[in-house]
Short mmCIF file of C-alpha atoms in Angstrom, two decimals:
data_model
loop_
_atom_site.label_atom_id
_atom_site.label_comp_id
_atom_site.label_asym_id
_atom_site.label_seq_id
_atom_site.Cartn_x
_atom_site.Cartn_y
_atom_site.Cartn_z
CA MET F 1286 55.77 72.97 -87.10
CA SER F 1287 53.35 72.89 -89.75
CA HIS F 1288 51.76 69.70 -91.31
CA THR F 1289 53.46 69.92 -94.33
CA VAL F 1290 57.14 70.99 -93.04
CA SER F 1291 56.86 67.77 -90.50
CA THR F 1292 55.72 65.94 -93.59
CA ALA F 1293 58.25 66.53 -95.49
CA PHE F 1294 60.60 65.44 -92.77
CA ALA F 1295 58.65 62.22 -91.90
CA THR F 1296 59.18 61.53 -96.06
CA THR F 1297 63.17 62.26 -95.83
CA ARG F 1298 63.58 59.52 -92.52
CA ALA F 1299 61.75 57.44 -94.25
CA PHE F 1300 63.51 57.52 -97.61
CA ARG F 1301 67.24 57.36 -95.54
CA ALA F 1302 65.87 54.52 -93.59
CA THR F 1303 64.76 52.46 -96.54
CA ARG F 1304 67.93 52.86 -98.63
CA SER F 1305 69.91 52.19 -95.28
CA SER F 1306 67.82 49.32 -94.70
CA ASN F 1307 68.08 47.55 -97.91
CA GLY F 1308 72.03 48.60 -98.36
CA LEU F 1309 71.80 50.69 -101.08
CA GLY F 1310 73.34 53.48 -99.53
CA ALA F 1311 73.01 56.85 -101.95
CA LEU F 1312 72.14 54.76 -104.63
CA PRO F 1313 74.87 55.88 -106.78
CA GLY F 1314 75.62 55.01 -110.49
CA TRP F 1315 74.98 51.79 -111.78
CA GLN F 1316 73.08 50.67 -108.38
CA TYR F 1317 69.83 52.21 -110.06
CA HIS F 1318 69.56 49.70 -112.42
CA ALA F 1319 68.61 47.47 -109.69
CA LEU F 1320 65.30 49.76 -109.63
CA ALA F 1321 64.47 48.38 -113.28
CA CYS F 1322 61.73 46.10 -111.97
CA TYR F 1323 58.42 47.62 -111.54
CA SER F 1324 57.24 45.25 -108.35
CA HIS F 1325 60.53 46.36 -106.50
CA ALA F 1326 60.11 50.27 -107.11
CA MET F 1327 56.53 49.74 -106.05
CA ASP F 1328 57.74 48.16 -103.07
CA LEU F 1329 59.87 50.89 -102.63
CA LEU F 1330 57.46 53.59 -102.68
CA THR F 1331 54.65 51.86 -101.30
CA ALA F 1332 57.43 51.48 -98.16
CA LEU F 1333 58.06 55.09 -98.32
CA LEU F 1334 54.99 55.98 -98.33
CA ALA F 1335 53.06 53.51 -95.63
CA SER F 1336 50.48 52.51 -97.78
CA ARG F 1337 49.88 50.92 -101.12
CA VAL F 1338 47.15 52.89 -101.53
CA LYS F 1339 48.38 55.83 -101.32
CA ALA F 1340 51.72 55.00 -103.63
CA GLU F 1341 49.56 53.73 -106.42
CA LEU F 1342 47.36 56.88 -106.14
CA LEU F 1343 50.69 59.20 -106.55
CA ARG F 1344 52.16 56.75 -109.21
CA LEU F 1345 48.92 57.44 -111.48
CA LEU F 1346 48.49 61.43 -110.74
CA PHE F 1347 52.39 62.44 -110.34
CA ASP F 1348 53.83 60.17 -112.85
CA VAL F 1349 55.20 61.37 -116.52
CA GLU F 1350 51.57 62.32 -117.91
CA GLY F 1351 50.51 64.25 -115.30
CA ARG F 1352 46.78 63.75 -116.48
CA GLU F 1353 43.40 64.49 -114.85
CA LEU F 1354 41.67 60.85 -114.25
CA HIS F 1355 38.40 59.91 -113.34
CA LEU F 1356 37.80 57.91 -110.21
CA ARG F 1357 36.70 54.90 -112.38
CA GLU F 1358 39.98 55.09 -114.34
CA LEU F 1359 41.69 55.12 -110.99
CA ALA F 1360 40.55 51.97 -109.66
CA ARG F 1361 41.00 50.47 -113.02
CA ARG F 1362 44.69 50.99 -113.20
CA ALA F 1363 45.10 50.66 -109.75
CA ASN F 1364 43.23 47.57 -109.43
CA LEU F 1365 41.52 48.75 -106.36
CA SER F 1366 38.05 49.62 -105.41
CA GLU F 1367 36.48 53.02 -106.16
CA ALA F 1368 35.55 53.01 -102.32
CA THR F 1369 39.05 52.12 -101.36
CA LEU F 1370 40.59 55.13 -103.62
CA ARG F 1371 37.77 57.24 -102.56
CA GLN F 1372 38.94 57.15 -98.79
CA GLU F 1373 42.19 58.05 -99.50
CA LEU F 1374 41.73 60.77 -102.12
CA LYS F 1375 39.40 62.49 -99.70
CA ARG F 1376 42.65 62.59 -97.40
CA LEU F 1377 44.93 63.75 -100.42
CA THR F 1378 42.52 66.00 -101.27
CA GLY F 1379 41.96 67.67 -97.63
CA LEU F 1380 45.70 68.13 -97.71
CA TYR F 1381 45.43 69.92 -100.99
CA ARG F 1382 47.89 67.54 -102.58
CA VAL F 1383 45.55 66.54 -105.13
CA GLU F 1384 42.89 68.69 -106.44
CA ARG F 1385 38.92 67.11 -107.31
CA ARG F 1386 36.77 68.53 -110.08
CA GLN F 1387 33.34 67.38 -110.56
CA ASP F 1388 31.70 67.16 -114.08
CA GLY F 1389 28.06 65.57 -114.33
CA ASN F 1390 28.04 62.32 -112.25
CA ARG F 1391 32.21 61.79 -112.85
CA THR F 1392 34.69 62.76 -110.39
CA TYR F 1393 38.15 63.61 -111.84
CA TYR F 1394 41.22 64.27 -109.70
CA ARG F 1395 44.71 65.53 -110.39
CA ALA F 1396 47.87 66.55 -108.79
CA ASN F 1397 48.29 70.19 -107.31
CA ARG F 1398 51.20 71.43 -108.92
CA GLN F 1399 51.06 74.21 -106.46
CA HIS F 1400 51.10 72.40 -103.14
CA PRO F 1401 55.12 73.14 -101.71
CA LEU F 1402 55.60 69.05 -101.68
CA TYR F 1403 54.38 68.64 -105.51
CA PRO F 1404 58.45 68.62 -106.98
CA GLU F 1405 59.32 66.25 -104.13
CA LEU F 1406 56.58 63.57 -104.48
CA ARG F 1407 56.94 63.81 -108.14
CA GLY F 1408 60.71 63.31 -107.87
CA LEU F 1409 60.17 60.46 -105.97
CA VAL F 1410 57.44 58.75 -108.16
CA LEU F 1411 59.28 59.32 -111.43
CA LYS F 1412 62.61 58.16 -109.79
CA THR F 1413 60.77 54.95 -108.62
CA THR F 1414 58.04 53.71 -110.80
CA GLY F 1415 57.67 56.77 -113.39
CA LEU F 1416 59.85 58.35 -116.42
CA ALA F 1417 63.51 57.12 -114.67
CA ASP F 1418 62.25 53.50 -114.45
CA VAL F 1419 60.84 53.16 -117.93
CA LEU F 1420 63.88 54.80 -119.59
CA ARG F 1421 66.40 52.38 -117.11
CA GLU F 1422 64.60 49.31 -118.11
CA ALA F 1423 65.16 50.61 -121.91
CA LEU F 1424 68.60 51.90 -122.13
CA GLY F 1425 69.95 49.27 -119.71
CA VAL F 1426 73.69 49.92 -118.80
CA GLU F 1427 76.15 48.61 -121.66
CA GLY F 1428 77.95 51.48 -123.38
CA ILE F 1429 76.44 54.21 -121.37
CA GLY F 1430 78.61 55.70 -118.59
CA VAL F 1431 75.62 58.78 -117.38
CA ALA F 1432 72.21 59.17 -118.89
CA PHE F 1433 69.79 61.47 -117.51
CA VAL F 1434 66.60 63.58 -118.56
CA PHE F 1435 66.68 67.37 -118.82
CA GLY F 1436 64.15 70.57 -119.79
CA SER F 1437 60.92 71.08 -118.49
CA LEU F 1438 60.14 67.35 -116.96
CA ALA F 1439 63.01 67.48 -115.07
CA SER F 1440 62.22 70.83 -113.39
CA GLY F 1441 58.53 70.06 -113.31
CA ALA F 1442 57.42 72.52 -115.27
CA GLU F 1443 56.47 70.41 -118.43
CA GLN F 1444 52.78 70.80 -120.34
CA PRO F 1445 50.88 68.36 -121.64
CA GLU F 1446 52.43 68.80 -124.88
CA SER F 1447 56.18 68.88 -123.65
CA ASP F 1448 58.70 66.35 -124.84
CA VAL F 1449 61.02 64.32 -122.84
CA ASP F 1450 64.79 65.34 -123.45
CA LEU F 1451 67.18 62.43 -122.73
CA MET F 1452 70.85 62.99 -123.10
CA VAL F 1453 72.97 59.55 -123.28
CA ILE F 1454 76.73 59.86 -122.65
CA GLY F 1455 78.34 56.82 -123.55
CA THR F 1456 79.88 54.77 -126.36
CA LEU F 1457 76.40 54.06 -128.18
CA THR F 1458 75.93 55.36 -131.72
CA LEU F 1459 72.62 57.08 -132.44
CA ARG F 1460 71.54 54.33 -134.24
CA GLN F 1461 72.18 51.74 -131.30
CA LEU F 1462 70.38 54.35 -128.95
CA ALA F 1463 67.66 54.58 -131.31
CA SER F 1464 66.92 50.82 -131.48
CA ARG F 1465 66.89 50.81 -127.47
CA LEU F 1466 64.19 53.19 -127.26
CA SER F 1467 62.12 51.73 -129.79
CA GLY F 1468 58.29 52.39 -128.67
CA ILE F 1469 59.18 54.31 -125.63
CA SER F 1470 57.23 57.54 -126.61
CA GLU F 1471 54.58 55.22 -127.09
CA ARG F 1472 54.76 54.37 -123.40
CA LEU F 1473 55.12 57.59 -121.84
CA GLY F 1474 52.71 59.06 -123.98
CA ARG F 1475 55.00 61.86 -124.91
CA GLU F 1476 57.68 62.50 -127.64
CA LEU F 1477 61.01 61.48 -126.90
CA ASN F 1478 64.24 63.49 -127.82
CA PRO F 1479 67.63 61.76 -127.22
CA TYR F 1480 70.91 63.07 -127.41
CA ALA F 1481 74.25 61.16 -127.69
CA LEU F 1482 77.54 62.27 -126.75
CA THR F 1483 80.76 60.54 -126.42
CA PRO F 1484 82.86 60.78 -123.27
CA GLN F 1485 85.65 62.57 -125.46
CA GLU F 1486 82.65 64.77 -126.97
CA TYR F 1487 81.29 65.67 -123.94
CA ALA F 1488 84.60 66.93 -122.16
CA ALA F 1489 85.64 68.73 -125.15
CA ARG F 1490 82.02 70.61 -125.48
CA ARG F 1491 82.00 71.03 -121.41
CA LEU F 1492 85.47 72.44 -122.08
CA ASP F 1493 84.54 74.77 -124.72
CA GLY F 1494 81.97 76.13 -122.72
CA GLU F 1495 79.08 75.37 -125.19
CA HIS F 1496 76.09 77.17 -124.77
CA PHE F 1497 73.74 74.54 -124.97
CA LEU F 1498 75.85 71.96 -122.87
CA THR F 1499 76.32 74.74 -120.07
CA SER F 1500 72.45 75.60 -119.81
CA VAL F 1501 71.60 71.49 -119.77
CA LEU F 1502 74.10 70.96 -116.82
CA ALA F 1503 73.01 73.93 -114.89
CA ALA F 1504 69.67 73.54 -114.91
CA PRO F 1505 67.77 70.50 -112.77
CA LYS F 1506 68.78 67.02 -113.73
CA LEU F 1507 66.84 63.40 -112.89
CA PHE F 1508 69.18 60.61 -113.52
CA VAL F 1509 68.31 57.87 -115.08
CA ILE F 1510 71.75 55.94 -114.98
CA GLY F 1511 74.77 57.58 -112.85
CA ASP F 1512 74.63 60.30 -110.95
CA GLU F 1513 75.87 64.15 -110.22
CA ASP F 1514 79.70 62.79 -109.38
CA GLU F 1515 79.75 60.22 -112.17
CA LEU F 1516 78.97 63.05 -114.85
CA GLU F 1517 81.33 65.28 -112.96
CA ALA F 1518 84.12 62.66 -113.40
CA LEU F 1519 83.54 62.63 -116.86
CA GLY F 1520 84.06 66.37 -117.72
CA GLY F 1521 87.88 65.23 -116.97
CA GLU F 1522 88.13 62.64 -119.54
CA ARG F 1523 91.00 62.64 -122.00
CA VAL F 1524 89.83 64.42 -125.62
CA ALA F 1525 91.20 61.60 -128.01
CA SER F 1526 90.10 61.44 -131.83
CA PRO F 1527 88.23 58.49 -132.89
CA THR F 1528 89.27 55.49 -133.55
CA PRO F 1529 89.29 54.16 -137.16
CA ASP F 1530 86.75 51.65 -136.20
CA GLN F 1531 84.83 53.99 -134.92
CA PRO F 1532 82.70 55.73 -137.68
CA GLN F 1533 83.12 59.55 -137.65
CA GLY F 1534 79.20 61.60 -137.33
CA ASP F 1535 77.50 58.43 -135.77
CA HIS F 1536 77.42 60.31 -132.30
CA GLY F 1537 75.28 63.13 -132.87
CA PRO F 1538 76.33 66.27 -131.17
CA ALA F 1539 73.94 67.42 -128.84
CA VAL F 1540 73.59 71.30 -130.33
CA HIS F 1541 72.53 69.31 -133.74
CA ARG F 1542 71.68 65.94 -133.89
CA ARG F 1543 69.49 63.70 -131.94
CA ALA F 1544 68.25 59.63 -132.11
CA ARG F 1545 65.46 59.07 -133.40
CA PRO F 1546 63.43 56.15 -132.03
CA ARG F 1547 61.70 53.93 -134.35
CA ARG F 1548 58.08 53.39 -133.76
CA ARG F 1549 56.66 50.28 -133.55
CA ARG F 1550 54.16 48.72 -135.44
#
């Protein structure tokens, strides 16, 4: 068995063992909100990788920004010595999971997107300490049934200029959603495009086979709140007219409207 395959199996076994020992089971729906605490997320990532140094490096190199960082910057962000990081980076570059580039007296590192384990490692980081963690903390759970990231970031095909496309299905209005997500674009270093649908709108559009929604559902998704089963259940919601106290047009149709998070000054 190749090192890559055996490492993948070991990572999967560790993930299952960690979830089981923590009593989290399959981490369905609302239980994901428990990972909003950064320290807990880092503990999980460290447990899965059996090394805090490796966990910090993967957090920094495989996160939503996906930037190339030089050794000194990595040490500053990880709050670890350059010597400690250099040793682990040597191992990661030797396994081709991280790429190294020399520019004068500076050494730069970045995630190797061509490595077979890149999607799994990146997904693990985004679900624990990266994109999903930041969005989950900002959104909370009140008024939200399911929320997930779709598009290039969910599929791993993003570019430095790619936006974060976020679908939120629940009772929040566009204004409420924008308020909760205020300042998140700056934290992520990417433009955020949130789409809001009520469960009734979602069910109706899915039933009608709306092209945009059908395309979103068929593509990879990174769940922030809820899971695939809860999303499937929402598709069976009874379509109802808005109640008198629910303003029409405040929930933006996914195709035409999206919330615009207010920038913090």
